[in-house]
PDB file of C-alpha atoms in Angstrom:
ATOM      1  CA  MET A   1      13.737  52.918  60.862  1.00  0.00           C
ATOM      2  CA  ARG A   2      16.465  50.896  62.551  1.00  0.00           C
ATOM      3  CA  ASP A   3      17.387  47.460  61.333  1.00  0.00           C
ATOM      4  CA  PRO A   4      15.498  44.692  63.151  1.00  0.00           C
ATOM      5  CA  ASN A   5      17.134  43.112  66.187  1.00  0.00           C
ATOM      6  CA  PRO A   6      18.444  39.672  65.114  1.00  0.00           C
ATOM      7  CA  GLU A   7      17.133  38.167  68.359  1.00  0.00           C
ATOM      8  CA  ALA A   8      13.619  39.349  67.518  1.00  0.00           C
ATOM      9  CA  GLN A   9      13.825  38.580  63.808  1.00  0.00           C
ATOM     10  CA  TRP A  10      11.886  35.640  62.376  1.00  0.00           C
ATOM     11  CA  PRO A  11      13.554  33.728  59.592  1.00  0.00           C
ATOM     12  CA  MET A  12      12.317  33.085  56.086  1.00  0.00           C
ATOM     13  CA  ASN A  13      10.803  29.671  55.593  1.00  0.00           C
ATOM     14  CA  ASP A  14      12.370  27.168  53.191  1.00  0.00           C
ATOM     15  CA  ARG A  15      10.129  28.187  50.303  1.00  0.00           C
ATOM     16  CA  GLU A  16      11.045  31.839  50.786  1.00  0.00           C
ATOM     17  CA  VAL A  17      14.757  31.034  50.989  1.00  0.00           C
ATOM     18  CA  GLU A  18      14.526  29.187  47.682  1.00  0.00           C
ATOM     19  CA  ALA A  19      12.655  32.071  46.050  1.00  0.00           C
ATOM     20  CA  PHE A  20      15.051  34.643  47.497  1.00  0.00           C
ATOM     21  CA  TYR A  21      18.074  32.850  46.023  1.00  0.00           C
ATOM     22  CA  ARG A  22      16.324  32.368  42.668  1.00  0.00           C
ATOM     23  CA  THR A  23      15.755  36.106  42.537  1.00  0.00           C
ATOM     24  CA  LEU A  24      19.391  36.863  43.413  1.00  0.00           C
ATOM     25  CA  SER A  25      20.562  34.406  40.747  1.00  0.00           C
ATOM     26  CA  GLU A  26      18.665  36.437  38.145  1.00  0.00           C
ATOM     27  CA  ALA A  27      19.480  39.913  39.474  1.00  0.00           C
ATOM     28  CA  MET A  28      23.142  39.593  40.518  1.00  0.00           C
ATOM     29  CA  PRO A  29      26.139  38.744  38.283  1.00  0.00           C
ATOM     30  CA  GLY A  30      27.680  36.199  40.665  1.00  0.00           C
ATOM     31  CA  ARG A  31      31.295  35.188  40.380  1.00  0.00           C
ATOM     32  CA  THR A  32      32.979  37.080  37.569  1.00  0.00           C
ATOM     33  CA  ALA A  33      36.344  36.792  35.859  1.00  0.00           C
ATOM     34  CA  THR A  34      37.700  39.551  38.105  1.00  0.00           C
ATOM     35  CA  ALA A  35      36.622  37.830  41.339  1.00  0.00           C
ATOM     36  CA  LYS A  36      40.004  36.299  42.062  1.00  0.00           C
ATOM     37  CA  GLY A  37      39.744  36.056  45.803  1.00  0.00           C
ATOM     38  CA  PRO A  38      41.074  38.095  48.685  1.00  0.00           C
ATOM     39  CA  LYS A  39      43.550  40.608  47.266  1.00  0.00           C
ATOM     40  CA  ASP A  40      44.305  38.269  44.332  1.00  0.00           C
ATOM     41  CA  GLN A  41      46.838  36.101  46.172  1.00  0.00           C
ATOM     42  CA  PRO A  42      48.350  33.097  44.353  1.00  0.00           C
ATOM     43  CA  ASN A  43      48.386  30.436  47.087  1.00  0.00           C
ATOM     44  CA  PRO A  44      46.714  29.436  50.400  1.00  0.00           C
ATOM     45  CA  PHE A  45      49.525  30.800  52.589  1.00  0.00           C
ATOM     46  CA  ARG A  46      49.455  34.243  51.054  1.00  0.00           C
ATOM     47  CA  THR A  47      45.663  34.188  51.098  1.00  0.00           C
ATOM     48  CA  CYS A  48      45.768  33.618  54.853  1.00  0.00           C
ATOM     49  CA  ILE A  49      48.251  36.455  55.389  1.00  0.00           C
ATOM     50  CA  SER A  50      46.183  38.797  53.233  1.00  0.00           C
ATOM     51  CA  CYS A  51      43.039  37.971  55.207  1.00  0.00           C
ATOM     52  CA  MET A  52      44.814  38.691  58.469  1.00  0.00           C
ATOM     53  CA  CYS A  53      46.017  42.049  57.167  1.00  0.00           C
ATOM     54  CA  SER A  54      42.601  42.997  55.781  1.00  0.00           C
ATOM     55  CA  ALA A  55      40.811  43.225  59.137  1.00  0.00           C
ATOM     56  CA  GLN A  56      39.482  46.793  59.563  1.00  0.00           C
ATOM     57  CA  SER A  57      41.532  47.888  56.571  1.00  0.00           C
ATOM     58  CA  LEU A  58      40.662  49.393  53.194  1.00  0.00           C
ATOM     59  CA  ASP A  59      41.508  47.215  50.193  1.00  0.00           C
ATOM     60  CA  ARG A  60      44.136  49.631  48.913  1.00  0.00           C
ATOM     61  CA  ASN A  61      45.855  49.708  52.318  1.00  0.00           C
ATOM     62  CA  THR A  62      45.788  45.932  52.587  1.00  0.00           C
ATOM     63  CA  ALA A  63      47.298  45.659  49.105  1.00  0.00           C
ATOM     64  CA  ALA A  64      50.099  48.066  50.030  1.00  0.00           C
ATOM     65  CA  ALA A  65      50.807  46.154  53.238  1.00  0.00           C
ATOM     66  CA  THR A  66      50.907  42.713  51.639  1.00  0.00           C
ATOM     67  CA  ARG A  67      53.091  43.908  48.757  1.00  0.00           C
ATOM     68  CA  ALA A  68      55.621  45.247  51.240  1.00  0.00           C
ATOM     69  CA  LEU A  69      55.512  42.114  53.381  1.00  0.00           C
ATOM     70  CA  PHE A  70      55.824  39.674  50.484  1.00  0.00           C
ATOM     71  CA  ARG A  71      58.870  41.540  49.265  1.00  0.00           C
ATOM     72  CA  LEU A  72      60.502  40.473  52.539  1.00  0.00           C
ATOM     73  CA  ALA A  73      59.215  36.885  52.663  1.00  0.00           C
ATOM     74  CA  ARG A  74      56.808  34.666  50.730  1.00  0.00           C
ATOM     75  CA  THR A  75      56.823  31.377  52.655  1.00  0.00           C
ATOM     76  CA  PRO A  76      56.000  30.448  56.252  1.00  0.00           C
ATOM     77  CA  GLN A  77      59.608  29.485  56.867  1.00  0.00           C
ATOM     78  CA  SER A  78      61.122  32.734  55.603  1.00  0.00           C
ATOM     79  CA  MET A  79      58.445  34.865  57.273  1.00  0.00           C
ATOM     80  CA  ALA A  80      58.942  33.100  60.604  1.00  0.00           C
ATOM     81  CA  ARG A  81      62.586  34.181  60.541  1.00  0.00           C
ATOM     82  CA  LEU A  82      61.668  37.870  60.319  1.00  0.00           C
ATOM     83  CA  PRO A  83      61.738  40.014  63.467  1.00  0.00           C
ATOM     84  CA  VAL A  84      58.232  41.002  64.509  1.00  0.00           C
ATOM     85  CA  GLU A  85      59.313  44.640  64.122  1.00  0.00           C
ATOM     86  CA  SER A  86      60.081  44.062  60.436  1.00  0.00           C
ATOM     87  CA  ILE A  87      56.656  42.511  59.837  1.00  0.00           C
ATOM     88  CA  ALA A  88      54.958  45.378  61.666  1.00  0.00           C
ATOM     89  CA  GLY A  89      56.863  47.938  59.660  1.00  0.00           C
ATOM     90  CA  ALA A  90      55.937  46.312  56.355  1.00  0.00           C
ATOM     91  CA  ILE A  91      52.224  46.018  57.103  1.00  0.00           C
ATOM     92  CA  ARG A  92      51.880  49.440  58.726  1.00  0.00           C
ATOM     93  CA  PRO A  93      49.520  50.734  55.971  1.00  0.00           C
ATOM     94  CA  CYS A  94      46.777  48.254  56.981  1.00  0.00           C
ATOM     95  CA  GLY A  95      46.507  49.490  60.554  1.00  0.00           C
ATOM     96  CA  LEU A  96      46.624  47.572  63.853  1.00  0.00           C
ATOM     97  CA  TYR A  97      50.037  46.515  62.606  1.00  0.00           C
ATOM     98  CA  ASN A  98      51.598  45.554  65.933  1.00  0.00           C
ATOM     99  CA  ARG A  99      48.859  43.076  66.820  1.00  0.00           C
ATOM    100  CA  LYS A 100      48.637  41.776  63.252  1.00  0.00           C
ATOM    101  CA  ALA A 101      52.407  41.304  63.102  1.00  0.00           C
ATOM    102  CA  GLN A 102      52.318  39.206  66.262  1.00  0.00           C
ATOM    103  CA  ASN A 103      49.478  37.109  64.851  1.00  0.00           C
ATOM    104  CA  ILE A 104      51.288  36.620  61.542  1.00  0.00           C
ATOM    105  CA  LEU A 105      54.461  35.452  63.273  1.00  0.00           C
ATOM    106  CA  ALA A 106      52.496  33.098  65.541  1.00  0.00           C
ATOM    107  CA  PHE A 107      50.549  31.801  62.535  1.00  0.00           C
ATOM    108  CA  CYS A 108      53.732  31.020  60.593  1.00  0.00           C
ATOM    109  CA  ASN A 109      55.309  29.192  63.528  1.00  0.00           C
ATOM    110  CA  ALA A 110      52.136  27.179  64.184  1.00  0.00           C
ATOM    111  CA  LEU A 111      51.820  26.317  60.493  1.00  0.00           C
ATOM    112  CA  ILE A 112      55.374  24.988  60.444  1.00  0.00           C
ATOM    113  CA  GLN A 113      55.065  23.076  63.705  1.00  0.00           C
ATOM    114  CA  ARG A 114      51.616  21.548  63.138  1.00  0.00           C
ATOM    115  CA  HIS A 115      51.359  21.221  59.355  1.00  0.00           C
ATOM    116  CA  GLU A 116      54.946  21.272  58.019  1.00  0.00           C
ATOM    117  CA  GLY A 117      54.280  24.705  56.552  1.00  0.00           C
ATOM    118  CA  ARG A 118      51.261  23.652  54.464  1.00  0.00           C
ATOM    119  CA  VAL A 119      47.933  25.398  54.974  1.00  0.00           C
ATOM    120  CA  PRO A 120      45.217  22.861  55.955  1.00  0.00           C
ATOM    121  CA  ASN A 121      42.048  22.646  53.892  1.00  0.00           C
ATOM    122  CA  THR A 122      39.424  22.218  56.618  1.00  0.00           C
ATOM    123  CA  ARG A 123      37.633  24.943  58.557  1.00  0.00           C
ATOM    124  CA  GLU A 124      38.366  23.279  61.882  1.00  0.00           C
ATOM    125  CA  ALA A 125      42.114  23.064  61.290  1.00  0.00           C
ATOM    126  CA  LEU A 126      42.323  26.584  59.897  1.00  0.00           C
ATOM    127  CA  MET A 127      40.520  28.083  62.877  1.00  0.00           C
ATOM    128  CA  GLN A 128      42.957  26.421  65.269  1.00  0.00           C
ATOM    129  CA  LEU A 129      45.743  28.545  63.800  1.00  0.00           C
ATOM    130  CA  PRO A 130      46.553  31.940  65.371  1.00  0.00           C
ATOM    131  CA  GLY A 131      44.837  34.891  63.728  1.00  0.00           C
ATOM    132  CA  ILE A 132      42.387  32.815  61.632  1.00  0.00           C
ATOM    133  CA  GLY A 133      38.707  33.327  62.433  1.00  0.00           C
ATOM    134  CA  ARG A 134      35.608  31.884  60.796  1.00  0.00           C
ATOM    135  CA  LYS A 135      35.359  34.470  58.011  1.00  0.00           C
ATOM    136  CA  CYS A 136      39.018  34.154  57.063  1.00  0.00           C
ATOM    137  CA  ALA A 137      38.822  30.352  57.144  1.00  0.00           C
ATOM    138  CA  ASP A 138      35.826  30.362  54.801  1.00  0.00           C
ATOM    139  CA  ILE A 139      37.534  32.785  52.420  1.00  0.00           C
ATOM    140  CA  VAL A 140      40.606  30.545  52.282  1.00  0.00           C
ATOM    141  CA  LEU A 141      38.469  27.443  51.704  1.00  0.00           C
ATOM    142  CA  GLN A 142      36.578  29.064  48.866  1.00  0.00           C
ATOM    143  CA  PHE A 143      39.271  30.981  47.041  1.00  0.00           C
ATOM    144  CA  ALA A 144      42.382  28.960  47.769  1.00  0.00           C
ATOM    145  CA  PHE A 145      40.928  25.447  47.783  1.00  0.00           C
ATOM    146  CA  GLY A 146      37.793  25.788  45.640  1.00  0.00           C
ATOM    147  CA  ILE A 147      35.487  24.512  48.388  1.00  0.00           C
ATOM    148  CA  ASP A 148      31.969  25.949  48.164  1.00  0.00           C
ATOM    149  CA  THR A 149      31.081  27.895  51.296  1.00  0.00           C
ATOM    150  CA  ILE A 150      29.909  31.378  52.299  1.00  0.00           C
ATOM    151  CA  ALA A 151      32.153  33.817  54.133  1.00  0.00           C
ATOM    152  CA  VAL A 152      30.073  36.156  56.281  1.00  0.00           C
ATOM    153  CA  ASP A 153      31.513  39.648  55.964  1.00  0.00           C
ATOM    154  CA  THR A 154      29.764  42.868  56.977  1.00  0.00           C
ATOM    155  CA  HIS A 155      27.624  42.898  53.797  1.00  0.00           C
ATOM    156  CA  VAL A 156      26.492  39.277  54.103  1.00  0.00           C
ATOM    157  CA  TYR A 157      25.789  39.657  57.826  1.00  0.00           C
ATOM    158  CA  ARG A 158      23.656  42.730  57.194  1.00  0.00           C
ATOM    159  CA  VAL A 159      21.671  41.073  54.390  1.00  0.00           C
ATOM    160  CA  CYS A 160      21.056  37.905  56.389  1.00  0.00           C
ATOM    161  CA  ASN A 161      19.779  39.731  59.451  1.00  0.00           C
ATOM    162  CA  ARG A 162      17.889  42.488  57.697  1.00  0.00           C
ATOM    163  CA  THR A 163      15.996  40.207  55.315  1.00  0.00           C
ATOM    164  CA  GLY A 164      15.492  37.252  57.656  1.00  0.00           C
ATOM    165  CA  LEU A 165      17.502  34.920  55.428  1.00  0.00           C
ATOM    166  CA  ALA A 166      19.687  33.737  58.321  1.00  0.00           C
ATOM    167  CA  PRO A 167      19.293  35.833  61.493  1.00  0.00           C
ATOM    168  CA  GLY A 168      22.067  35.560  64.079  1.00  0.00           C
ATOM    169  CA  THR A 169      23.422  37.646  66.931  1.00  0.00           C
ATOM    170  CA  THR A 170      27.015  37.101  65.761  1.00  0.00           C
ATOM    171  CA  ALA A 171      28.652  36.621  62.383  1.00  0.00           C
ATOM    172  CA  ASP A 172      29.613  33.052  63.302  1.00  0.00           C
ATOM    173  CA  LYS A 173      26.037  32.147  64.256  1.00  0.00           C
ATOM    174  CA  THR A 174      24.788  33.682  61.041  1.00  0.00           C
ATOM    175  CA  ALA A 175      27.404  31.716  59.083  1.00  0.00           C
ATOM    176  CA  ASP A 176      26.258  28.403  60.590  1.00  0.00           C
ATOM    177  CA  THR A 177      22.600  29.134  59.902  1.00  0.00           C
ATOM    178  CA  LEU A 178      23.261  30.461  56.414  1.00  0.00           C
ATOM    179  CA  LEU A 179      25.312  27.447  55.382  1.00  0.00           C
ATOM    180  CA  ALA A 180      22.615  25.092  56.646  1.00  0.00           C
ATOM    181  CA  ARG A 181      19.797  26.963  54.873  1.00  0.00           C
ATOM    182  CA  THR A 182      21.415  27.627  51.498  1.00  0.00           C
ATOM    183  CA  PRO A 183      20.281  25.173  48.797  1.00  0.00           C
ATOM    184  CA  GLY A 184      23.010  23.111  47.222  1.00  0.00           C
ATOM    185  CA  TRP A 185      22.434  24.569  43.770  1.00  0.00           C
ATOM    186  CA  ALA A 186      23.020  28.104  45.135  1.00  0.00           C
ATOM    187  CA  LEU A 187      26.073  27.400  47.255  1.00  0.00           C
ATOM    188  CA  PRO A 188      28.775  27.951  44.570  1.00  0.00           C
ATOM    189  CA  GLN A 189      27.507  31.487  43.864  1.00  0.00           C
ATOM    190  CA  ALA A 190      25.770  32.505  47.101  1.00  0.00           C
ATOM    191  CA  HIS A 191      28.804  34.313  48.544  1.00  0.00           C
ATOM    192  CA  PHE A 192      29.029  36.558  45.492  1.00  0.00           C
ATOM    193  CA  TRP A 193      25.272  37.134  45.118  1.00  0.00           C
ATOM    194  CA  LEU A 194      24.878  38.192  48.760  1.00  0.00           C
ATOM    195  CA  ILE A 195      27.815  40.601  48.708  1.00  0.00           C
ATOM    196  CA  GLN A 196      26.679  42.113  45.408  1.00  0.00           C
ATOM    197  CA  PHE A 197      23.116  42.383  46.704  1.00  0.00           C
ATOM    198  CA  GLY A 198      24.351  44.081  49.887  1.00  0.00           C
ATOM    199  CA  LYS A 199      26.342  46.619  47.918  1.00  0.00           C
ATOM    200  CA  THR A 200      23.654  47.275  45.293  1.00  0.00           C
ATOM    201  CA  TYR A 201      20.336  47.227  47.157  1.00  0.00           C
ATOM    202  CA  CYS A 202      20.686  46.253  50.816  1.00  0.00           C
ATOM    203  CA  THR A 203      23.181  48.985  51.641  1.00  0.00           C
ATOM    204  CA  ALA A 204      24.153  49.891  55.193  1.00  0.00           C
ATOM    205  CA  ARG A 205      22.665  53.353  54.898  1.00  0.00           C
ATOM    206  CA  ALA A 206      19.459  54.126  52.998  1.00  0.00           C
ATOM    207  CA  PRO A 207      18.757  50.639  51.602  1.00  0.00           C
ATOM    208  CA  ARG A 208      16.998  50.738  48.240  1.00  0.00           C
ATOM    209  CA  CYS A 209      13.980  48.793  49.447  1.00  0.00           C
ATOM    210  CA  GLU A 210      11.463  50.029  46.899  1.00  0.00           C
ATOM    211  CA  ALA A 211      13.729  49.091  43.995  1.00  0.00           C
ATOM    212  CA  CYS A 212      14.860  45.796  45.536  1.00  0.00           C
ATOM    213  CA  PRO A 213      13.938  42.743  43.431  1.00  0.00           C
ATOM    214  CA  ALA A 214      13.741  40.582  46.575  1.00  0.00           C
ATOM    215  CA  ASN A 215      11.651  42.798  48.834  1.00  0.00           C
ATOM    216  CA  THR A 216       8.719  40.357  48.632  1.00  0.00           C
ATOM    217  CA  TRP A 217      10.462  38.096  51.153  1.00  0.00           C
ATOM    218  CA  CYS A 218      12.309  40.723  53.192  1.00  0.00           C
ATOM    219  CA  ARG A 219      11.310  41.063  56.856  1.00  0.00           C
ATOM    220  CA  TYR A 220      12.791  44.536  57.117  1.00  0.00           C
ATOM    221  CA  TYR A 221      10.756  45.753  54.156  1.00  0.00           C
ATOM    222  CA  ARG A 222       7.591  44.288  55.623  1.00  0.00           C
ATOM    223  CA  GLN A 223       8.207  45.954  58.975  1.00  0.00           C
ATOM    224  CA  SER A 224       9.092  49.262  57.342  1.00  0.00           C
ATOM    225  CA  SER A 225       5.996  49.163  55.143  1.00  0.00           C
ATOM    226  CA  ALA A 226       3.749  48.291  58.090  1.00  0.00           C
ATOM    227  CA  ALA A 227       5.246  51.060  60.228  1.00  0.00           C
ATOM    228  CA  SER A 228       4.631  53.667  57.522  1.00  0.00           C
ATOM    229  CA  LYS A 229       0.916  52.897  57.279  1.00  0.00           C
TER     230      LYS A 229
END
């Protein structure tokens, strides 16, 4: 059975959202000592660069690309002085390197011109910088600045739309709905619970619905069960 169409999906009610998160809090480990953020970068600038390199890239390829790039430059000022060809050559392992190199150079120049080289700590300001979308902005806010939010990656988007937690036709729409519906007590851990849940039970292929601890509230499970009768 195909995943439900987000446009036709009906969301969980508030009571179900609360129960869903309570179940995830008991079944998933949440943030662990090894969850150090995107590619384990030490500051907001390098977190931003790592996020930009990670688009459509495997973790190991992103790590290779960022290691090579940060050997050449580690600040916005020094990176902005690099030829775009040098940036592209360094980040070649992560794919789409020509476009990413242009975005990185534009990002560094904008950061210097608008913020004196310091990464801003608001979603709005981050998303006004070249190459920074909603997911990357939320990752930077959470891991680099310690601001509780939920970055909607492919796992979170799938879980939200499949279960009815926060249906949305785009990742950004899902992110807005999810942030509004997540209880305050769950917000610090929700990002980790949802990703872990998506990798453990709500997988892209062959989701483990029968074993899922949260299937009581899942719209996809209800539809699948009804269709099989």
